[in-house]
Amino acid sequence: MVKVTAASLLEMKKRGEKITALTAYDAPTARFLNDAGVDVVLVGDSVGNVKLGYENTLPVTLEEMLHHTKAAARGNSRALLAADMPYLTYQISLDEARRNAGRLVKEGGAAAVKLEGGIEVAGIVKALVDLNIPVMGHLGLTPQAIHRLGGYKMQGKTEEAREKMITDAKVLEGAGIFALVLECVPPDLAKAITKKLSVPTIGIGAGPDTDGQILVTDDLLGLTQGPVPKFVQPYADLKAEISRSLKNFNKDVKEGRYPERSSTAVPGEPIPQRES
Ligand code: KIV
């Protein structure tokens, strides 16, 4: 089994091979992604709104990210495992950024970290790369800036904003990122940035011309309970399936159909140990 690394993603860009990336916050999901051949497993700070019931990603703590990164690492085998650095774990000082990114790698088992922002985080990117931690950048709709951005909307619409995003992308590349997430960016701008960079771009709501695509796995599988961004093309409707199954179990127990007598454990017969 050949592991995906930051260097192999660069090779994929050179070969014109598309990169796939999805989120996982636990071991079984990471295992599913690996079995499907997904290249990058991201323990996103989207765990905050997707799994922990927060309104946005801002309350997510390093300890929560460590907990979920460790779990995903236990299910990961081949994919590159990247962990998001949550809000305020890298912006305060370079020392804090180094320590927190180092913990995600050393304790969490991540092979890379992702952080949001442009030129203002370039020094942090360089400090982490100097510590041998591969860093993924994130431009466009950066959820940790939700209050400044004033909502979840497409970024890079004005000429000035486009120019700034191109400059930010080049500066991040110069600082040493190995890949760049472009979230909710006009497709022509994402294409232009993709052409200008030698490191791969991974788009989400940024059109088809980035070097790869990333999605929140729950959105892809139809598991998300609230509204889902328009750019998501769902591949399943698991929410409906889960709801149907749970209602059926509830009804079957109440009406005496579950459990069937024949399904009861036989004395002395081993009970299989549960795995994730
Ligand atoms: O936190 C996250 O899941 C992300 C992806 C949506 C890119 O940053």
mmCIF file of C-alpha atoms and ligand atoms in Angstrom:
data_model
loop_
_atom_site.group_PDB
_atom_site.id
_atom_site.type_symbol
_atom_site.label_atom_id
_atom_site.label_comp_id
_atom_site.label_asym_id
_atom_site.label_seq_id
_atom_site.Cartn_x
_atom_site.Cartn_y
_atom_site.Cartn_z
ATOM 1 C CA MET A 1 0.000 0.000 0.000
ATOM 2 C CA VAL A 2 1.477 3.353 -1.034
ATOM 3 C CA LYS A 3 0.603 6.186 1.337
ATOM 4 C CA VAL A 4 -0.535 9.521 -0.043
ATOM 5 C CA THR A 5 1.839 12.303 0.993
ATOM 6 C CA ALA A 6 2.144 16.029 0.379
ATOM 7 C CA ALA A 7 4.746 15.178 -2.287
ATOM 8 C CA SER A 8 2.482 12.684 -4.036
ATOM 9 C CA LEU A 9 -0.286 15.308 -4.315
ATOM 10 C CA LEU A 10 2.189 17.553 -6.122
ATOM 11 C CA GLU A 11 3.015 14.680 -8.486
ATOM 12 C CA MET A 12 -0.710 14.171 -9.108
ATOM 13 C CA LYS A 13 -1.052 17.796 -10.139
ATOM 14 C CA LYS A 14 1.889 17.407 -12.541
ATOM 15 C CA ARG A 15 0.275 14.309 -14.073
ATOM 16 C CA GLY A 16 -3.115 16.064 -14.309
ATOM 17 C CA GLU A 17 -4.633 13.429 -11.998
ATOM 18 C CA LYS A 18 -7.565 14.773 -9.971
ATOM 19 C CA ILE A 19 -7.249 14.770 -6.169
ATOM 20 C CA THR A 20 -10.160 13.657 -3.963
ATOM 21 C CA ALA A 21 -10.641 14.874 -0.408
ATOM 22 C CA LEU A 22 -13.454 14.361 2.105
ATOM 23 C CA THR A 23 -14.001 15.032 5.789
ATOM 24 C CA ALA A 24 -13.958 12.401 8.538
ATOM 25 C CA TYR A 25 -14.248 12.950 12.267
ATOM 26 C CA ASP A 26 -14.169 9.311 13.398
ATOM 27 C CA ALA A 27 -12.525 5.960 12.680
ATOM 28 C CA PRO A 28 -15.278 4.210 10.685
ATOM 29 C CA THR A 29 -15.730 7.182 8.334
ATOM 30 C CA ALA A 30 -11.970 7.437 7.772
ATOM 31 C CA ARG A 31 -11.952 3.700 7.011
ATOM 32 C CA PHE A 32 -14.807 4.108 4.492
ATOM 33 C CA LEU A 33 -12.907 6.936 2.772
ATOM 34 C CA ASN A 34 -9.707 4.876 2.607
ATOM 35 C CA ASP A 35 -11.580 1.875 1.199
ATOM 36 C CA ALA A 36 -13.088 4.152 -1.466
ATOM 37 C CA GLY A 37 -9.600 5.332 -2.502
ATOM 38 C CA VAL A 38 -10.020 8.952 -1.352
ATOM 39 C CA ASP A 39 -6.630 10.736 -1.347
ATOM 40 C CA VAL A 40 -7.031 13.193 1.543
ATOM 41 C CA VAL A 41 -9.005 12.696 4.758
ATOM 42 C CA LEU A 42 -9.622 16.063 6.397
ATOM 43 C CA VAL A 43 -10.572 16.272 10.044
ATOM 44 C CA GLY A 44 -12.256 19.605 9.428
ATOM 45 C CA ASP A 45 -13.230 22.045 12.128
ATOM 46 C CA SER A 46 -16.619 21.667 10.415
ATOM 47 C CA VAL A 47 -16.928 18.955 13.095
ATOM 48 C CA GLY A 48 -18.197 21.901 15.185
ATOM 49 C CA ASN A 49 -21.389 22.479 13.228
ATOM 50 C CA VAL A 50 -21.662 19.055 11.554
ATOM 51 C CA LYS A 51 -21.280 16.882 14.678
ATOM 52 C CA LEU A 52 -20.973 18.915 17.880
ATOM 53 C CA GLY A 53 -24.072 21.066 17.522
ATOM 54 C CA TYR A 54 -22.248 24.424 17.460
ATOM 55 C CA GLU A 55 -23.638 27.232 15.320
ATOM 56 C CA ASN A 56 -20.357 27.602 13.428
ATOM 57 C CA THR A 57 -16.696 26.506 13.612
ATOM 58 C CA LEU A 58 -15.569 29.249 16.005
ATOM 59 C CA PRO A 59 -16.127 27.422 19.329
ATOM 60 C CA VAL A 60 -14.142 24.319 18.275
ATOM 61 C CA THR A 61 -11.168 23.757 20.592
ATOM 62 C CA LEU A 62 -7.804 22.128 20.018
ATOM 63 C CA GLU A 63 -8.757 19.364 22.475
ATOM 64 C CA GLU A 64 -11.874 18.594 20.420
ATOM 65 C CA MET A 65 -9.805 18.528 17.228
ATOM 66 C CA LEU A 66 -7.288 16.228 18.910
ATOM 67 C CA HIS A 67 -10.050 13.865 20.033
ATOM 68 C CA HIS A 68 -11.498 13.605 16.503
ATOM 69 C CA THR A 69 -8.104 13.519 14.763
ATOM 70 C CA LYS A 70 -6.980 10.600 16.948
ATOM 71 C CA ALA A 71 -10.194 8.740 16.091
ATOM 72 C CA ALA A 72 -9.857 9.383 12.342
ATOM 73 C CA ALA A 73 -6.165 8.383 12.478
ATOM 74 C CA ARG A 74 -7.155 5.001 13.925
ATOM 75 C CA GLY A 75 -9.347 4.368 10.858
ATOM 76 C CA ASN A 76 -6.909 5.828 8.340
ATOM 77 C CA SER A 77 -4.423 3.734 6.417
ATOM 78 C CA ARG A 78 -3.488 5.121 2.980
ATOM 79 C CA ALA A 79 -4.896 8.643 2.707
ATOM 80 C CA LEU A 80 -3.085 11.788 3.765
ATOM 81 C CA LEU A 81 -4.659 12.749 7.103
ATOM 82 C CA ALA A 82 -4.925 16.518 7.552
ATOM 83 C CA ALA A 83 -6.370 18.273 10.601
ATOM 84 C CA ASP A 84 -7.796 21.776 10.772
ATOM 85 C CA MET A 85 -6.252 24.193 13.237
ATOM 86 C CA PRO A 86 -9.234 25.712 15.030
ATOM 87 C CA TYR A 87 -9.871 29.420 15.509
ATOM 88 C CA LEU A 88 -7.354 31.135 17.845
ATOM 89 C CA THR A 89 -4.972 28.183 17.969
ATOM 90 C CA TYR A 90 -2.541 29.691 15.437
ATOM 91 C CA GLN A 91 -3.171 33.443 15.262
ATOM 92 C CA ILE A 92 -1.962 34.564 18.717
ATOM 93 C CA SER A 93 1.742 33.794 18.465
ATOM 94 C CA LEU A 94 4.122 31.668 16.420
ATOM 95 C CA ASP A 95 4.978 29.662 19.525
ATOM 96 C CA GLU A 96 1.330 28.787 20.145
ATOM 97 C CA ALA A 97 0.883 27.917 16.461
ATOM 98 C CA ARG A 98 3.944 25.631 16.548
ATOM 99 C CA ARG A 99 2.863 23.927 19.766
ATOM 100 C CA ASN A 100 -0.751 23.412 18.645
ATOM 101 C CA ALA A 101 0.100 22.199 15.129
ATOM 102 C CA GLY A 102 2.777 19.968 16.666
ATOM 103 C CA ARG A 103 0.200 18.424 19.001
ATOM 104 C CA LEU A 104 -2.141 17.633 16.081
ATOM 105 C CA VAL A 105 0.744 15.763 14.448
ATOM 106 C CA LYS A 106 2.435 14.246 17.518
ATOM 107 C CA GLU A 107 -0.643 13.325 19.582
ATOM 108 C CA GLY A 108 -3.392 13.368 16.945
ATOM 109 C CA GLY A 109 -1.586 11.419 14.250
ATOM 110 C CA ALA A 110 -2.179 14.023 11.507
ATOM 111 C CA ALA A 111 0.303 14.171 8.623
ATOM 112 C CA ALA A 112 -0.568 17.799 7.849
ATOM 113 C CA VAL A 113 -2.550 20.739 9.185
ATOM 114 C CA LYS A 114 -4.834 23.207 7.456
ATOM 115 C CA LEU A 115 -5.276 26.838 8.414
ATOM 116 C CA GLU A 116 -7.337 29.677 6.994
ATOM 117 C CA GLY A 117 -6.191 33.005 5.599
ATOM 118 C CA GLY A 118 -3.879 34.718 3.141
ATOM 119 C CA ILE A 119 -0.863 36.974 3.482
ATOM 120 C CA GLU A 120 -1.633 37.528 7.200
ATOM 121 C CA VAL A 121 -0.913 33.849 7.984
ATOM 122 C CA ALA A 122 2.112 33.440 5.690
ATOM 123 C CA GLY A 123 4.576 33.789 8.600
ATOM 124 C CA ILE A 124 2.692 31.080 10.508
ATOM 125 C CA VAL A 125 2.769 28.760 7.483
ATOM 126 C CA LYS A 126 6.531 29.247 7.198
ATOM 127 C CA ALA A 127 7.088 28.607 10.917
ATOM 128 C CA LEU A 128 5.161 25.312 10.728
ATOM 129 C CA VAL A 129 6.853 24.190 7.520
ATOM 130 C CA ASP A 130 10.208 24.934 9.223
ATOM 131 C CA LEU A 131 9.028 22.540 11.945
ATOM 132 C CA ASN A 132 8.499 19.884 9.232
ATOM 133 C CA ILE A 133 4.713 20.129 9.401
ATOM 134 C CA PRO A 134 3.094 20.167 5.945
ATOM 135 C CA VAL A 135 0.502 22.961 5.746
ATOM 136 C CA MET A 136 -2.600 23.243 3.578
ATOM 137 C CA GLY A 137 -3.926 26.757 2.936
ATOM 138 C CA HIS A 138 -7.582 27.797 2.729
ATOM 139 C CA LEU A 139 -8.843 30.874 0.844
ATOM 140 C CA GLY A 140 -12.219 32.197 -0.308
ATOM 141 C CA LEU A 141 -15.040 31.531 2.105
ATOM 142 C CA THR A 142 -13.072 30.930 5.291
ATOM 143 C CA PRO A 143 -15.651 29.946 7.947
ATOM 144 C CA GLN A 144 -13.473 31.181 10.847
ATOM 145 C CA ALA A 145 -13.943 34.715 9.393
ATOM 146 C CA ILE A 146 -17.736 34.360 9.271
ATOM 147 C CA HIS A 147 -18.445 37.503 11.314
ATOM 148 C CA ARG A 148 -16.209 39.692 9.107
ATOM 149 C CA LEU A 149 -17.546 38.117 5.905
ATOM 150 C CA GLY A 150 -21.130 38.635 7.101
ATOM 151 C CA GLY A 151 -22.390 35.192 6.072
ATOM 152 C CA TYR A 152 -21.643 32.112 4.003
ATOM 153 C CA LYS A 153 -21.360 33.616 0.531
ATOM 154 C CA MET A 154 -19.264 33.439 -2.603
ATOM 155 C CA GLN A 155 -15.960 35.334 -2.278
ATOM 156 C CA GLY A 156 -13.723 37.014 -4.868
ATOM 157 C CA LYS A 157 -16.453 38.755 -6.808
ATOM 158 C CA THR A 158 -14.928 42.236 -7.266
ATOM 159 C CA GLU A 159 -11.769 42.912 -9.290
ATOM 160 C CA GLU A 160 -10.007 44.013 -6.089
ATOM 161 C CA ALA A 161 -11.030 40.845 -4.230
ATOM 162 C CA ARG A 162 -9.897 38.688 -7.167
ATOM 163 C CA GLU A 163 -6.488 40.376 -7.258
ATOM 164 C CA LYS A 164 -6.122 39.992 -3.504
ATOM 165 C CA MET A 165 -6.969 36.282 -3.633
ATOM 166 C CA ILE A 166 -4.431 35.678 -6.399
ATOM 167 C CA THR A 167 -1.763 37.544 -4.397
ATOM 168 C CA ASP A 168 -2.687 35.631 -1.230
ATOM 169 C CA ALA A 169 -2.429 32.318 -3.085
ATOM 170 C CA LYS A 170 1.028 33.173 -4.456
ATOM 171 C CA VAL A 171 2.248 34.370 -1.036
ATOM 172 C CA LEU A 172 0.998 31.171 0.633
ATOM 173 C CA GLU A 173 2.744 29.105 -2.002
ATOM 174 C CA GLY A 174 5.932 31.077 -1.334
ATOM 175 C CA ALA A 175 5.516 30.413 2.401
ATOM 176 C CA GLY A 176 5.479 26.660 1.732
ATOM 177 C CA ILE A 177 1.904 25.318 1.577
ATOM 178 C CA PHE A 178 1.619 21.947 -0.204
ATOM 179 C CA ALA A 179 -2.018 22.436 -1.292
ATOM 180 C CA LEU A 180 -4.681 25.129 -1.213
ATOM 181 C CA VAL A 181 -8.397 24.770 -0.513
ATOM 182 C CA LEU A 182 -10.509 27.278 -2.475
ATOM 183 C CA GLU A 183 -13.985 27.523 -0.969
ATOM 184 C CA CYS A 184 -16.912 29.266 -2.714
ATOM 185 C CA VAL A 185 -14.822 31.066 -5.295
ATOM 186 C CA PRO A 186 -16.029 31.918 -8.827
ATOM 187 C CA PRO A 187 -14.956 29.044 -11.127
ATOM 188 C CA ASP A 188 -12.949 31.312 -13.459
ATOM 189 C CA LEU A 189 -10.978 32.730 -10.515
ATOM 190 C CA ALA A 190 -10.360 29.217 -9.130
ATOM 191 C CA LYS A 191 -9.144 28.191 -12.580
ATOM 192 C CA ALA A 192 -6.813 31.201 -12.805
ATOM 193 C CA ILE A 193 -5.331 30.483 -9.339
ATOM 194 C CA THR A 194 -4.946 26.803 -10.234
ATOM 195 C CA LYS A 195 -2.952 27.764 -13.341
ATOM 196 C CA LYS A 196 -0.722 30.188 -11.449
ATOM 197 C CA LEU A 197 0.260 27.766 -8.661
ATOM 198 C CA SER A 198 2.536 24.762 -8.849
ATOM 199 C CA VAL A 199 0.926 23.298 -5.702
ATOM 200 C CA PRO A 200 -2.512 21.706 -6.159
ATOM 201 C CA THR A 201 -5.755 23.551 -5.510
ATOM 202 C CA ILE A 202 -8.660 21.648 -3.978
ATOM 203 C CA GLY A 203 -12.026 23.256 -4.613
ATOM 204 C CA ILE A 204 -15.326 23.247 -2.774
ATOM 205 C CA GLY A 205 -18.015 25.208 -4.559
ATOM 206 C CA ALA A 206 -15.293 26.535 -6.869
ATOM 207 C CA GLY A 207 -16.166 24.827 -10.151
ATOM 208 C CA PRO A 208 -14.583 21.922 -12.001
ATOM 209 C CA ASP A 209 -11.170 23.362 -12.883
ATOM 210 C CA THR A 210 -9.302 23.020 -9.578
ATOM 211 C CA ASP A 211 -6.796 20.168 -9.197
ATOM 212 C CA GLY A 212 -9.080 18.360 -6.787
ATOM 213 C CA GLN A 213 -12.430 18.457 -5.021
ATOM 214 C CA ILE A 214 -13.308 18.380 -1.338
ATOM 215 C CA LEU A 215 -16.694 18.070 0.368
ATOM 216 C CA VAL A 216 -18.089 17.556 3.831
ATOM 217 C CA THR A 217 -18.868 13.820 3.775
ATOM 218 C CA ASP A 218 -22.183 14.276 5.592
ATOM 219 C CA ASP A 219 -23.356 16.625 2.798
ATOM 220 C CA LEU A 220 -22.288 14.143 0.114
ATOM 221 C CA LEU A 221 -24.115 11.279 1.821
ATOM 222 C CA GLY A 222 -27.309 13.215 2.519
ATOM 223 C CA LEU A 223 -26.765 13.049 6.288
ATOM 224 C CA THR A 224 -26.766 16.776 7.029
ATOM 225 C CA GLN A 225 -29.890 17.797 8.912
ATOM 226 C CA GLY A 226 -29.956 21.517 8.080
ATOM 227 C CA PRO A 227 -29.687 23.204 4.684
ATOM 228 C CA VAL A 228 -26.870 22.043 2.404
ATOM 229 C CA PRO A 229 -24.893 24.388 0.120
ATOM 230 C CA LYS A 230 -26.267 24.509 -3.451
ATOM 231 C CA PHE A 231 -23.001 23.296 -4.983
ATOM 232 C CA VAL A 232 -23.252 19.896 -3.225
ATOM 233 C CA GLN A 233 -24.404 17.080 -5.495
ATOM 234 C CA PRO A 234 -25.621 14.423 -3.003
ATOM 235 C CA TYR A 235 -24.645 10.823 -3.765
ATOM 236 C CA ALA A 236 -27.058 9.274 -1.247
ATOM 237 C CA ASP A 237 -30.008 10.118 1.009
ATOM 238 C CA LEU A 238 -28.879 8.450 4.234
ATOM 239 C CA LYS A 239 -30.927 10.798 6.400
ATOM 240 C CA ALA A 240 -34.142 9.345 4.966
ATOM 241 C CA GLU A 241 -32.797 5.786 5.298
ATOM 242 C CA ILE A 242 -31.758 6.319 8.946
ATOM 243 C CA SER A 243 -35.075 7.897 9.815
ATOM 244 C CA ARG A 244 -37.014 5.050 8.197
ATOM 245 C CA SER A 245 -34.919 2.378 9.980
ATOM 246 C CA LEU A 246 -35.243 4.013 13.402
ATOM 247 C CA LYS A 247 -39.005 4.446 13.061
ATOM 248 C CA ASN A 248 -39.338 0.798 12.008
ATOM 249 C CA PHE A 249 -37.278 -0.397 15.010
ATOM 250 C CA ASN A 250 -39.361 1.733 17.349
ATOM 251 C CA LYS A 251 -42.605 0.368 15.900
ATOM 252 C CA ASP A 252 -41.389 -3.256 15.847
ATOM 253 C CA VAL A 253 -40.385 -3.202 19.529
ATOM 254 C CA LYS A 254 -43.607 -1.484 20.583
ATOM 255 C CA GLU A 255 -45.686 -3.976 18.574
ATOM 256 C CA GLY A 256 -43.732 -7.090 19.660
ATOM 257 C CA ARG A 257 -42.063 -7.957 16.340
ATOM 258 C CA TYR A 258 -38.502 -7.351 17.609
ATOM 259 C CA PRO A 259 -36.539 -9.397 18.553
ATOM 260 C CA GLU A 260 -37.519 -12.526 16.675
ATOM 261 C CA ARG A 261 -37.174 -15.562 18.974
ATOM 262 C CA SER A 262 -34.708 -17.250 16.562
ATOM 263 C CA SER A 263 -32.279 -14.297 16.734
ATOM 264 C CA THR A 264 -31.606 -14.677 20.485
ATOM 265 C CA ALA A 265 -27.987 -15.574 21.452
ATOM 266 C CA VAL A 266 -27.335 -19.305 21.902
ATOM 267 C CA PRO A 267 -25.712 -20.194 25.289
ATOM 268 C CA GLY A 268 -21.994 -20.994 24.835
ATOM 269 C CA GLU A 269 -21.794 -19.559 21.307
ATOM 270 C CA PRO A 270 -19.164 -16.784 21.020
ATOM 271 C CA ILE A 271 -20.470 -13.270 20.497
ATOM 272 C CA PRO A 272 -18.428 -11.416 17.828
ATOM 273 C CA GLN A 273 -16.456 -8.512 19.205
ATOM 274 C CA ARG A 274 -17.662 -5.179 17.873
ATOM 275 C CA GLU A 275 -15.225 -3.253 15.657
ATOM 276 C CA SER A 276 -15.555 0.259 14.342
HETATM 277 O O1 KIV B 1 -13.750 22.224 7.967
HETATM 278 C C1 KIV B 1 -13.950 21.730 6.855
HETATM 279 O O2 KIV B 1 -14.646 20.720 6.687
HETATM 280 C C2 KIV B 1 -13.323 22.366 5.696
HETATM 281 C C3 KIV B 1 -13.700 21.876 4.341
HETATM 282 C C4 KIV B 1 -15.099 22.177 4.024
HETATM 283 C C5 KIV B 1 -12.770 22.397 3.301
HETATM 284 O O3 KIV B 1 -12.542 23.252 5.869
#
